Tab-separated table of C-alpha atoms in Angstrom:
chain	number	residue	atom	x	y	z
A	269	UNK	CA	0.000	0.000	0.000
A	270	UNK	CA	1.412	3.365	-1.021
A	271	UNK	CA	1.667	6.016	1.666
A	272	UNK	CA	1.994	9.730	1.084
A	273	UNK	CA	5.369	9.787	2.827
A	274	UNK	CA	8.518	8.361	1.283
A	275	UNK	CA	10.878	7.034	3.958
A	276	UNK	CA	10.442	3.671	5.629
A	277	UNK	CA	10.385	5.441	8.975
A	278	UNK	CA	7.473	7.619	7.900
A	279	UNK	CA	5.639	4.608	6.497
A	280	UNK	CA	5.959	2.841	9.832
A	281	UNK	CA	4.746	5.958	11.640
A	282	UNK	CA	1.736	6.230	9.338
A	283	UNK	CA	0.743	2.618	9.941
A	284	UNK	CA	1.237	2.949	13.711
A	285	UNK	CA	-0.865	6.117	13.885
A	286	UNK	CA	-3.707	4.689	11.836
A	287	UNK	CA	-3.608	1.410	13.807
A	288	UNK	CA	-3.888	3.202	17.159
A	289	UNK	CA	-6.755	5.355	15.915
A	290	UNK	CA	-8.492	2.220	14.666
A	291	UNK	CA	-7.961	0.585	18.062
A	292	UNK	CA	-9.884	3.475	19.589
A	293	UNK	CA	-12.626	2.780	17.037
A	294	UNK	CA	-12.577	-0.860	18.215
A	295	UNK	CA	-12.983	0.416	21.783
A	296	UNK	CA	-15.879	2.662	20.721
A	297	UNK	CA	-17.677	-0.307	19.142
A	298	UNK	CA	-17.213	-2.348	22.300
A	299	UNK	CA	-18.771	0.441	24.360
A	300	UNK	CA	-21.605	0.905	21.908
A	301	UNK	CA	-22.855	-2.711	21.940
A	302	UNK	CA	-21.918	-3.562	25.535
A	303	UNK	CA	-25.423	-2.985	26.920
A	304	UNK	CA	-26.958	-5.622	24.665
A	305	UNK	CA	-25.683	-8.534	26.794
A	306	UNK	CA	-26.743	-7.085	30.162
A	307	UNK	CA	-30.384	-6.298	29.363
A	308	UNK	CA	-31.787	-8.573	32.132
A	309	UNK	CA	-29.325	-7.134	34.677
A	310	UNK	CA	-30.205	-3.545	33.772
A	311	UNK	CA	-33.946	-4.228	33.922
A	312	UNK	CA	-33.489	-5.925	37.282
A	313	UNK	CA	-31.104	-3.445	38.944
A	314	UNK	CA	-32.857	-0.293	37.720
A	315	UNK	CA	-36.397	-1.759	37.738
A	316	UNK	CA	-37.146	-0.972	34.074
A	317	UNK	CA	-39.493	-2.420	31.458
A	318	UNK	CA	-38.651	-2.583	27.730
A	319	UNK	CA	-39.915	0.912	26.934
A	320	UNK	CA	-38.128	2.481	29.895
A	321	UNK	CA	-34.893	0.663	29.106
A	322	UNK	CA	-35.057	1.704	25.447
A	323	UNK	CA	-35.765	5.373	26.116
A	324	UNK	CA	-33.667	5.934	29.248
A	325	UNK	CA	-30.573	3.855	28.517
A	326	UNK	CA	-30.898	2.019	25.210
A	327	UNK	CA	-30.696	4.943	22.813
A	328	UNK	CA	-28.888	7.754	24.648
A	329	UNK	CA	-25.399	6.668	23.497
A	330	UNK	CA	-26.548	6.910	19.874
A	331	UNK	CA	-28.270	10.240	20.489
A	332	UNK	CA	-25.135	11.978	21.794
A	333	UNK	CA	-22.972	10.174	19.222
A	334	UNK	CA	-25.221	11.379	16.402
A	335	UNK	CA	-25.579	14.963	17.608
A	336	UNK	CA	-21.815	15.425	17.844
A	337	UNK	CA	-20.815	13.905	14.492
A	338	UNK	CA	-21.181	17.101	12.454
A	339	UNK	CA	-19.521	19.381	15.067
A	340	UNK	CA	-16.727	16.832	15.501
A	341	UNK	CA	-16.208	16.772	11.726
A	342	UNK	CA	-15.858	20.567	11.692
A	343	UNK	CA	-13.425	20.433	14.629
A	344	UNK	CA	-11.296	17.753	12.968
A	345	UNK	CA	-11.106	19.797	9.772
A	346	UNK	CA	-9.742	22.796	11.709
A	347	UNK	CA	-7.791	21.346	14.654
A	348	UNK	CA	-5.273	18.581	15.247
A	349	UNK	CA	-6.346	15.004	15.803
A	350	UNK	CA	-3.357	14.709	18.147
A	351	UNK	CA	-5.156	17.004	20.582
A	352	UNK	CA	-8.755	15.871	20.114
A	353	UNK	CA	-8.409	12.092	20.008
A	354	UNK	CA	-6.749	11.519	23.443
A	355	UNK	CA	-9.343	13.808	25.053
A	356	UNK	CA	-12.126	11.779	23.421
A	357	UNK	CA	-10.629	8.498	24.661
A	358	UNK	CA	-10.333	9.905	28.185
A	359	UNK	CA	-14.004	10.927	28.139
A	360	UNK	CA	-14.959	7.381	27.112
A	361	UNK	CA	-12.839	5.805	29.839
A	362	UNK	CA	-14.134	8.061	32.625
A	363	UNK	CA	-17.737	7.656	31.455
A	364	UNK	CA	-17.409	3.871	31.392
A	365	UNK	CA	-16.038	3.926	34.959
A	366	UNK	CA	-18.937	6.151	36.018
A	367	UNK	CA	-21.416	3.789	34.331
A	368	UNK	CA	-19.979	0.838	36.229
A	369	UNK	CA	-20.639	2.625	39.534
A	370	UNK	CA	-24.028	4.159	38.705
A	371	UNK	CA	-26.619	3.609	41.412
A	372	UNK	CA	-29.490	5.423	39.673
A	373	UNK	CA	-30.919	5.421	36.165
A	374	UNK	CA	-30.054	9.105	35.800
A	375	UNK	CA	-26.398	8.476	36.654
A	376	UNK	CA	-26.243	5.629	34.129
A	377	UNK	CA	-28.015	7.868	31.575
A	378	UNK	CA	-25.418	10.640	31.979
A	379	UNK	CA	-22.578	8.135	31.762
A	380	UNK	CA	-23.840	6.705	28.486
A	381	UNK	CA	-24.483	10.227	27.165
A	382	UNK	CA	-20.871	11.318	27.722
A	383	UNK	CA	-19.638	7.945	26.505
A	384	UNK	CA	-21.346	8.689	23.198
A	385	UNK	CA	-19.720	12.140	23.012
A	386	UNK	CA	-16.237	10.674	23.396
A	387	UNK	CA	-16.998	7.868	20.969
A	388	UNK	CA	-18.186	10.341	18.310
A	389	UNK	CA	-14.540	11.205	17.526
A	390	UNK	CA	-13.463	7.631	16.756
A	391	UNK	CA	-14.612	6.903	13.195
A	392	UNK	CA	-14.070	10.413	11.836
A	393	UNK	CA	-10.554	10.577	13.274
A	394	UNK	CA	-9.675	7.304	11.547
A	395	UNK	CA	-11.083	8.576	8.255
A	396	UNK	CA	-9.207	11.879	8.565
A	397	UNK	CA	-5.901	10.156	9.327
A	398	UNK	CA	-6.427	7.699	6.459
A	399	UNK	CA	-7.128	10.612	4.116
A	400	UNK	CA	-4.002	12.447	5.242
A	401	UNK	CA	-1.454	9.643	5.453
A	402	UNK	CA	-2.500	7.339	2.594
A	403	UNK	CA	-3.158	7.771	-1.123
A	404	UNK	CA	-6.718	8.620	-2.186
A	405	UNK	CA	-7.171	5.402	-4.162
A	406	UNK	CA	-6.965	3.348	-0.958
A	407	UNK	CA	-9.613	5.291	0.939
A	408	UNK	CA	-12.508	2.851	0.283
A	409	UNK	CA	-10.332	-0.127	1.249
A	410	UNK	CA	-9.093	1.608	4.411
A	411	UNK	CA	-12.667	2.489	5.337
A	412	UNK	CA	-13.590	-1.175	5.074
A	413	UNK	CA	-10.539	-2.246	7.079
A	414	UNK	CA	-11.367	0.334	9.732
A	415	UNK	CA	-14.876	-1.073	10.092
A	416	UNK	CA	-13.538	-4.624	10.181
A	417	UNK	CA	-10.987	-3.915	12.911
A	418	UNK	CA	-13.422	-1.739	14.826
A	419	UNK	CA	-16.176	-4.308	14.778
A	420	UNK	CA	-13.871	-6.807	16.407
A	421	UNK	CA	-14.757	-4.741	19.460
A	422	UNK	CA	-18.414	-5.485	18.807
A	423	UNK	CA	-17.676	-9.212	18.758
A	424	UNK	CA	-15.819	-8.858	22.063
A	425	UNK	CA	-18.862	-6.985	23.372
A	426	UNK	CA	-21.142	-9.996	22.825
A	427	UNK	CA	-20.142	-13.540	23.888
A	428	UNK	CA	-16.762	-12.714	25.506
A	429	UNK	CA	-18.186	-9.788	27.470
A	430	UNK	CA	-21.125	-11.907	28.642
A	431	UNK	CA	-18.641	-14.521	29.911
A	432	UNK	CA	-16.865	-11.781	31.843
A	433	UNK	CA	-20.191	-10.520	33.198
A	434	UNK	CA	-21.197	-14.036	34.275
A	435	UNK	CA	-17.961	-14.472	36.220
A	436	UNK	CA	-17.395	-10.957	37.615
A	437	UNK	CA	-20.734	-9.155	37.358
A	438	UNK	CA	-21.600	-6.336	34.977
A	439	UNK	CA	-20.241	-3.522	37.144
A	440	UNK	CA	-16.736	-4.966	37.566
A	441	UNK	CA	-16.704	-5.890	33.881
A	442	UNK	CA	-17.329	-2.284	32.854
A	443	UNK	CA	-14.659	-1.110	35.309
A	444	UNK	CA	-12.162	-3.354	33.479
A	445	UNK	CA	-13.251	-1.844	30.153
A	446	UNK	CA	-12.654	1.629	31.627
A	447	UNK	CA	-9.110	0.631	32.607
A	448	UNK	CA	-8.371	-0.457	29.050
A	449	UNK	CA	-9.613	2.939	27.871
A	450	UNK	CA	-7.189	4.697	30.248
A	451	UNK	CA	-4.242	2.766	28.795
A	452	UNK	CA	-5.402	3.561	25.260
A	453	UNK	CA	-5.642	7.259	26.158
A	454	UNK	CA	-1.962	7.316	27.110
A	455	UNK	CA	-0.919	5.569	23.882
A	456	UNK	CA	-2.905	8.027	21.770
A	457	UNK	CA	-1.416	10.971	23.654
A	458	UNK	CA	2.121	9.766	22.943
A	459	UNK	CA	1.896	8.499	19.363
A	460	UNK	CA	-0.887	10.246	17.403
A	461	UNK	CA	0.388	12.745	14.850
A	462	UNK	CA	-1.427	14.582	12.050
A	463	UNK	CA	-0.370	14.591	8.425
A	464	UNK	CA	0.575	18.149	7.523
A	465	UNK	CA	-1.695	18.135	4.480
A	466	UNK	CA	-5.076	18.041	6.213
A	467	UNK	CA	-5.174	20.837	8.797
A	468	UNK	CA	-7.273	23.858	7.800
A	469	UNK	CA	-6.912	26.059	10.853
A	470	UNK	CA	-5.805	29.021	8.691
A	471	UNK	CA	-9.032	29.016	6.685
A	472	UNK	CA	-11.312	31.906	7.614
A	473	UNK	CA	-14.493	31.316	9.568
A	474	UNK	CA	-16.413	33.039	6.765
A	475	UNK	CA	-15.024	30.658	4.129
A	476	UNK	CA	-15.699	27.654	6.351
A	477	UNK	CA	-19.288	28.818	6.848
A	478	UNK	CA	-19.732	29.204	3.077
A	479	UNK	CA	-18.317	25.734	2.384
A	480	UNK	CA	-20.565	24.131	5.001
A	481	UNK	CA	-23.591	25.960	3.613
A	482	UNK	CA	-22.875	24.578	0.146
A	483	UNK	CA	-22.434	21.126	1.662
A	484	UNK	CA	-25.846	21.201	3.344
A	485	UNK	CA	-27.536	22.446	0.144
A	486	UNK	CA	-26.300	19.485	-1.911
A	487	UNK	CA	-29.068	17.020	-2.853
A	488	UNK	CA	-26.492	14.304	-3.463
A	489	UNK	CA	-25.072	14.736	0.041
A	490	UNK	CA	-28.548	14.268	1.515
A	491	UNK	CA	-29.343	11.264	-0.711
A	492	UNK	CA	-26.129	9.450	0.204
A	493	UNK	CA	-26.608	10.209	3.893
A	494	UNK	CA	-30.215	8.972	3.883
A	495	UNK	CA	-29.128	5.778	2.153
A	496	UNK	CA	-26.578	5.166	4.907
A	497	UNK	CA	-29.175	5.818	7.606
A	498	UNK	CA	-31.721	3.438	6.106
A	499	UNK	CA	-29.149	0.692	5.629
A	500	UNK	CA	-27.536	1.014	9.049
A	501	UNK	CA	-30.620	1.449	11.274
A	502	UNK	CA	-31.564	-2.271	11.568
A	503	UNK	CA	-27.963	-3.046	12.482
A	504	UNK	CA	-28.041	-0.392	15.209
A	505	UNK	CA	-31.306	-1.624	16.724
A	506	UNK	CA	-30.020	-5.187	16.956
A	507	UNK	CA	-26.423	-4.534	17.982
A	508	UNK	CA	-27.014	-1.783	20.548
A	509	UNK	CA	-29.707	-3.429	22.649
A	510	UNK	CA	-32.076	-6.123	21.452
A	511	UNK	CA	-30.146	-8.513	19.168
A	512	UNK	CA	-29.046	-11.298	21.570
A	513	UNK	CA	-32.331	-11.135	23.501
A	514	UNK	CA	-34.283	-11.339	20.226
A	515	UNK	CA	-32.397	-14.497	19.207
A	516	UNK	CA	-32.734	-16.076	22.655
A	517	UNK	CA	-36.508	-15.566	22.777
A	518	UNK	CA	-37.359	-16.196	19.114
A	519	UNK	CA	-35.259	-19.340	18.705
A	520	UNK	CA	-35.424	-20.555	22.339
A	521	UNK	CA	-31.671	-20.318	22.913
A	522	UNK	CA	-29.491	-20.016	25.987
A	523	UNK	CA	-28.299	-16.418	26.543
A	524	UNK	CA	-24.627	-17.318	25.987
A	525	UNK	CA	-25.428	-19.258	22.810
A	526	UNK	CA	-27.570	-16.384	21.525
A	527	UNK	CA	-24.806	-13.857	22.247
A	528	UNK	CA	-22.221	-16.005	20.462
A	529	UNK	CA	-24.479	-16.454	17.428
A	530	UNK	CA	-25.305	-12.766	17.308
A	531	UNK	CA	-21.575	-12.049	17.219
A	532	UNK	CA	-21.686	-13.437	13.668
A	533	UNK	CA	-23.287	-10.171	12.517
A	534	UNK	CA	-20.031	-8.388	13.328
A	535	UNK	CA	-17.940	-11.096	11.691
A	536	UNK	CA	-20.029	-10.597	8.543
A	537	UNK	CA	-19.400	-6.856	8.750
A	538	UNK	CA	-15.674	-7.441	9.294
A	539	UNK	CA	-15.369	-9.606	6.197
A	540	UNK	CA	-17.814	-7.658	4.053
A	541	UNK	CA	-16.392	-4.187	4.708
A	542	UNK	CA	-13.006	-4.644	2.979
A	543	UNK	CA	-14.535	-6.846	0.251
A	544	UNK	CA	-17.143	-4.275	-0.721
A	545	UNK	CA	-14.477	-1.551	-0.580
A	546	UNK	CA	-12.113	-3.572	-2.782
A	547	UNK	CA	-14.940	-4.521	-5.152
A	548	UNK	CA	-16.005	-0.893	-5.467
A	549	UNK	CA	-12.430	0.195	-6.283
A	550	UNK	CA	-11.872	-2.750	-8.651
A	551	UNK	CA	-14.946	-2.092	-10.819
A	552	UNK	CA	-14.566	1.705	-10.463
A	553	UNK	CA	-18.174	2.016	-9.351
A	554	UNK	CA	-19.770	3.060	-6.071
A	555	UNK	CA	-23.427	2.562	-7.010
A	556	UNK	CA	-23.379	-1.139	-7.945
A	557	UNK	CA	-22.064	-2.333	-4.547
A	558	UNK	CA	-24.724	-0.217	-2.817
A	559	UNK	CA	-27.498	-1.870	-4.837
A	560	UNK	CA	-26.143	-5.362	-4.153
A	561	UNK	CA	-25.830	-4.587	-0.447
A	562	UNK	CA	-29.347	-3.214	0.056
A	563	UNK	CA	-30.953	-6.049	-1.922
A	564	UNK	CA	-29.046	-8.747	-0.034
A	565	UNK	CA	-29.785	-7.206	3.362
A	566	UNK	CA	-33.521	-6.925	2.581
A	567	UNK	CA	-33.757	-10.617	1.682
A	568	UNK	CA	-31.752	-11.657	4.742
A	569	UNK	CA	-33.901	-9.665	7.182
A	570	UNK	CA	-37.026	-11.219	5.665
A	571	UNK	CA	-35.680	-14.741	6.216
A	572	UNK	CA	-34.599	-14.006	9.800
A	573	UNK	CA	-37.963	-12.558	10.802
A	574	UNK	CA	-40.448	-14.760	9.006
A	575	UNK	CA	-38.879	-18.164	8.310
A	576	UNK	CA	-38.975	-20.755	11.069
A	577	UNK	CA	-35.403	-22.023	11.361
A	578	UNK	CA	-34.364	-24.845	13.668
A	579	UNK	CA	-30.709	-25.253	12.677
A	580	UNK	CA	-28.166	-23.192	14.618
A	581	UNK	CA	-25.946	-23.282	11.521
A	582	UNK	CA	-28.659	-21.669	9.379
A	583	UNK	CA	-29.418	-19.060	12.035
A	584	UNK	CA	-25.722	-18.226	12.358
A	585	UNK	CA	-25.365	-18.034	8.580
A	586	UNK	CA	-28.259	-15.599	8.235
A	587	UNK	CA	-26.941	-13.371	11.023
A	588	UNK	CA	-23.540	-13.439	9.311
A	589	UNK	CA	-25.100	-12.494	5.956
A	590	UNK	CA	-27.015	-9.624	7.537
A	591	UNK	CA	-23.748	-8.143	8.776
A	592	UNK	CA	-22.040	-8.882	5.455
A	593	UNK	CA	-24.636	-7.120	3.307
A	594	UNK	CA	-25.068	-4.238	5.751
A	595	UNK	CA	-21.344	-3.497	5.430
A	596	UNK	CA	-21.914	-2.881	1.723
A	597	UNK	CA	-23.076	0.665	2.389
A	598	UNK	CA	-19.463	1.670	3.174
A	599	UNK	CA	-18.549	2.813	-0.374
A	600	UNK	CA	-21.033	5.623	0.263
A	601	UNK	CA	-18.337	7.199	2.470
A	602	UNK	CA	-16.034	7.287	-0.554
A	603	UNK	CA	-18.742	9.015	-2.590
A	604	UNK	CA	-19.125	11.607	0.151
A	605	UNK	CA	-15.388	12.253	0.192
A	606	UNK	CA	-15.162	12.476	-3.605
A	607	UNK	CA	-18.000	14.959	-4.154
A	608	UNK	CA	-16.927	17.503	-1.522
A	609	UNK	CA	-14.063	19.984	-1.196
A	610	UNK	CA	-11.024	18.815	0.828
A	611	UNK	CA	-11.591	21.673	3.294
A	612	UNK	CA	-14.874	20.138	4.453
A	613	UNK	CA	-14.164	16.436	3.880
A	614	UNK	CA	-14.343	15.414	7.545
A	615	UNK	CA	-17.378	17.629	8.145
A	616	UNK	CA	-19.126	15.972	5.180
A	617	UNK	CA	-18.316	12.516	6.545
A	618	UNK	CA	-19.527	13.670	9.953
A	619	UNK	CA	-22.812	14.866	8.482
A	620	UNK	CA	-23.299	11.511	6.781
A	621	UNK	CA	-22.492	9.662	9.986
A	622	UNK	CA	-24.973	11.853	11.864
A	623	UNK	CA	-27.817	10.658	9.661
A	624	UNK	CA	-26.438	7.103	9.727
A	625	UNK	CA	-26.815	7.025	13.492
A	626	UNK	CA	-29.981	9.093	13.979
A	627	UNK	CA	-32.342	6.335	12.879
A	628	UNK	CA	-31.131	4.103	15.700
A	629	UNK	CA	-32.270	6.104	18.754
A	630	UNK	CA	-35.743	6.737	17.342
A	631	UNK	CA	-36.397	3.143	16.334
A	632	UNK	CA	-34.837	1.644	19.465
A	633	UNK	CA	-37.402	3.636	21.454
A	634	UNK	CA	-40.216	2.612	19.096
A	635	UNK	CA	-39.122	-1.016	19.408
A	636	UNK	CA	-39.341	-0.748	23.191
A	637	UNK	CA	-42.814	0.778	22.906
A	638	UNK	CA	-43.993	-2.019	20.598
A	639	UNK	CA	-42.534	-4.738	22.818
A	640	UNK	CA	-44.431	-3.267	25.743
A	641	UNK	CA	-47.575	-2.872	23.611
A	642	UNK	CA	-47.525	-6.536	22.508
A	643	UNK	CA	-46.420	-7.804	25.926
A	644	UNK	CA	-48.610	-10.673	27.115
A	645	UNK	CA	-48.183	-10.021	30.859
A	646	UNK	CA	-45.431	-12.572	31.551
A	647	UNK	CA	-42.920	-11.671	34.287
A	648	UNK	CA	-39.914	-13.175	36.002
A	649	UNK	CA	-39.043	-11.845	39.478
A	650	UNK	CA	-41.049	-8.734	38.675
A	651	UNK	CA	-39.248	-8.092	35.340
A	652	UNK	CA	-41.295	-8.087	32.128
A	653	UNK	CA	-40.579	-11.053	29.859
A	654	UNK	CA	-41.148	-10.742	26.089
A	655	UNK	CA	-41.840	-13.720	23.841
A	656	UNK	CA	-40.421	-14.479	20.413
A	657	UNK	CA	-43.699	-13.439	18.783
A	658	UNK	CA	-43.465	-10.081	20.611
A	659	UNK	CA	-40.079	-9.502	19.016
A	660	UNK	CA	-41.150	-10.565	15.523
A	661	UNK	CA	-44.154	-8.229	15.594
A	662	UNK	CA	-42.026	-5.359	16.911
A	663	UNK	CA	-39.109	-5.917	14.519
A	664	UNK	CA	-41.312	-6.121	11.443
A	665	UNK	CA	-40.862	-2.362	11.063
A	666	UNK	CA	-37.259	-3.039	10.054
A	667	UNK	CA	-38.577	-4.152	6.688
A	668	UNK	CA	-39.950	-0.719	5.856
A	669	UNK	CA	-37.226	1.432	7.437
A	670	UNK	CA	-34.095	-0.491	6.549
A	671	UNK	CA	-32.568	-1.905	3.369
A	672	UNK	CA	-35.859	-1.958	1.382
A	673	UNK	CA	-36.280	1.738	2.103
A	674	UNK	CA	-32.650	2.364	1.179
A	675	UNK	CA	-32.692	0.479	-2.115
A	676	UNK	CA	-34.335	3.210	-4.270
A	677	UNK	CA	-31.750	5.794	-3.130
């Protein structure tokens, strides 16, 4: 892979910097999905039903993450990643520690809110560093690799994290995650360095305002961003809260087995991300991979929701394919980079990521409302218990909001 610096020393530095930034993205993904395996514990300890869990804790990480994407993009276009990224990692670490020691719902809510703020720097920082240190023609591939490495954190946040929770409890487990974040903060502080070609601090505020105004007026920018949102929303609903519980109830599985199987969605994303990026570069087309991805994801969601499957292998394969096809929306990031001025590249990517993430909080809350609406009155130790049919009825909305909705764009 060609790097925009010539000496072997600079090449090694570029790879180290991008790898550390991607490790922070891995950490962000772990934090994002970590609640999905402790749903029963959260409902028990904070005395919440599905709607309360969804609205008070389930979606707040995505809300703060989404709201800060565009401002973070603007900040990264004007200021050094070397300064911003360690601060973001520190916020994540401290918020995770606070979450582990929360005694009230409000304390846990604030912890997840600030966790989302810190995490909002992760993906955009990786994309900025990739744009600065590596040649343009590798951007789609690097985007896919970033997602693949990052989503390893999501896999860790399913079965392995549940094993840790089962042996040490959810509070101690999150304290350990916070300690890892503290170590990562120190590494970022020491090693992160910006490429000299992508800092725009000298650009006037007036010119920046004009560029951002033109960005927001672009119909193509909005179309690409809406496509990403529609494709990514089902993934967010499942991975951030309800996925393992949905599998456990719908297919009558043990919690650990369900968490391990659901981890296949991230493996699919890990494999699919670089492949779709490479395929897009190889055929010199961004649109064709997007069509293939949305069509494949729509079919896969239909099979998962409405086909009665008894084989664990088939269930695992479908979950894998859902992650694989969902990852196919990643070439849209390359389109966003290619159609905008370099001075607002990170802001444009941030705007796209804002819309990508905004669908999640709204539909996570709606899912909680529907689960409560279809609830048949079953309880366990005072906690509401939702059947597989409850989940299928509630998740049916994914068919109209997700890949089928994204296909025409």
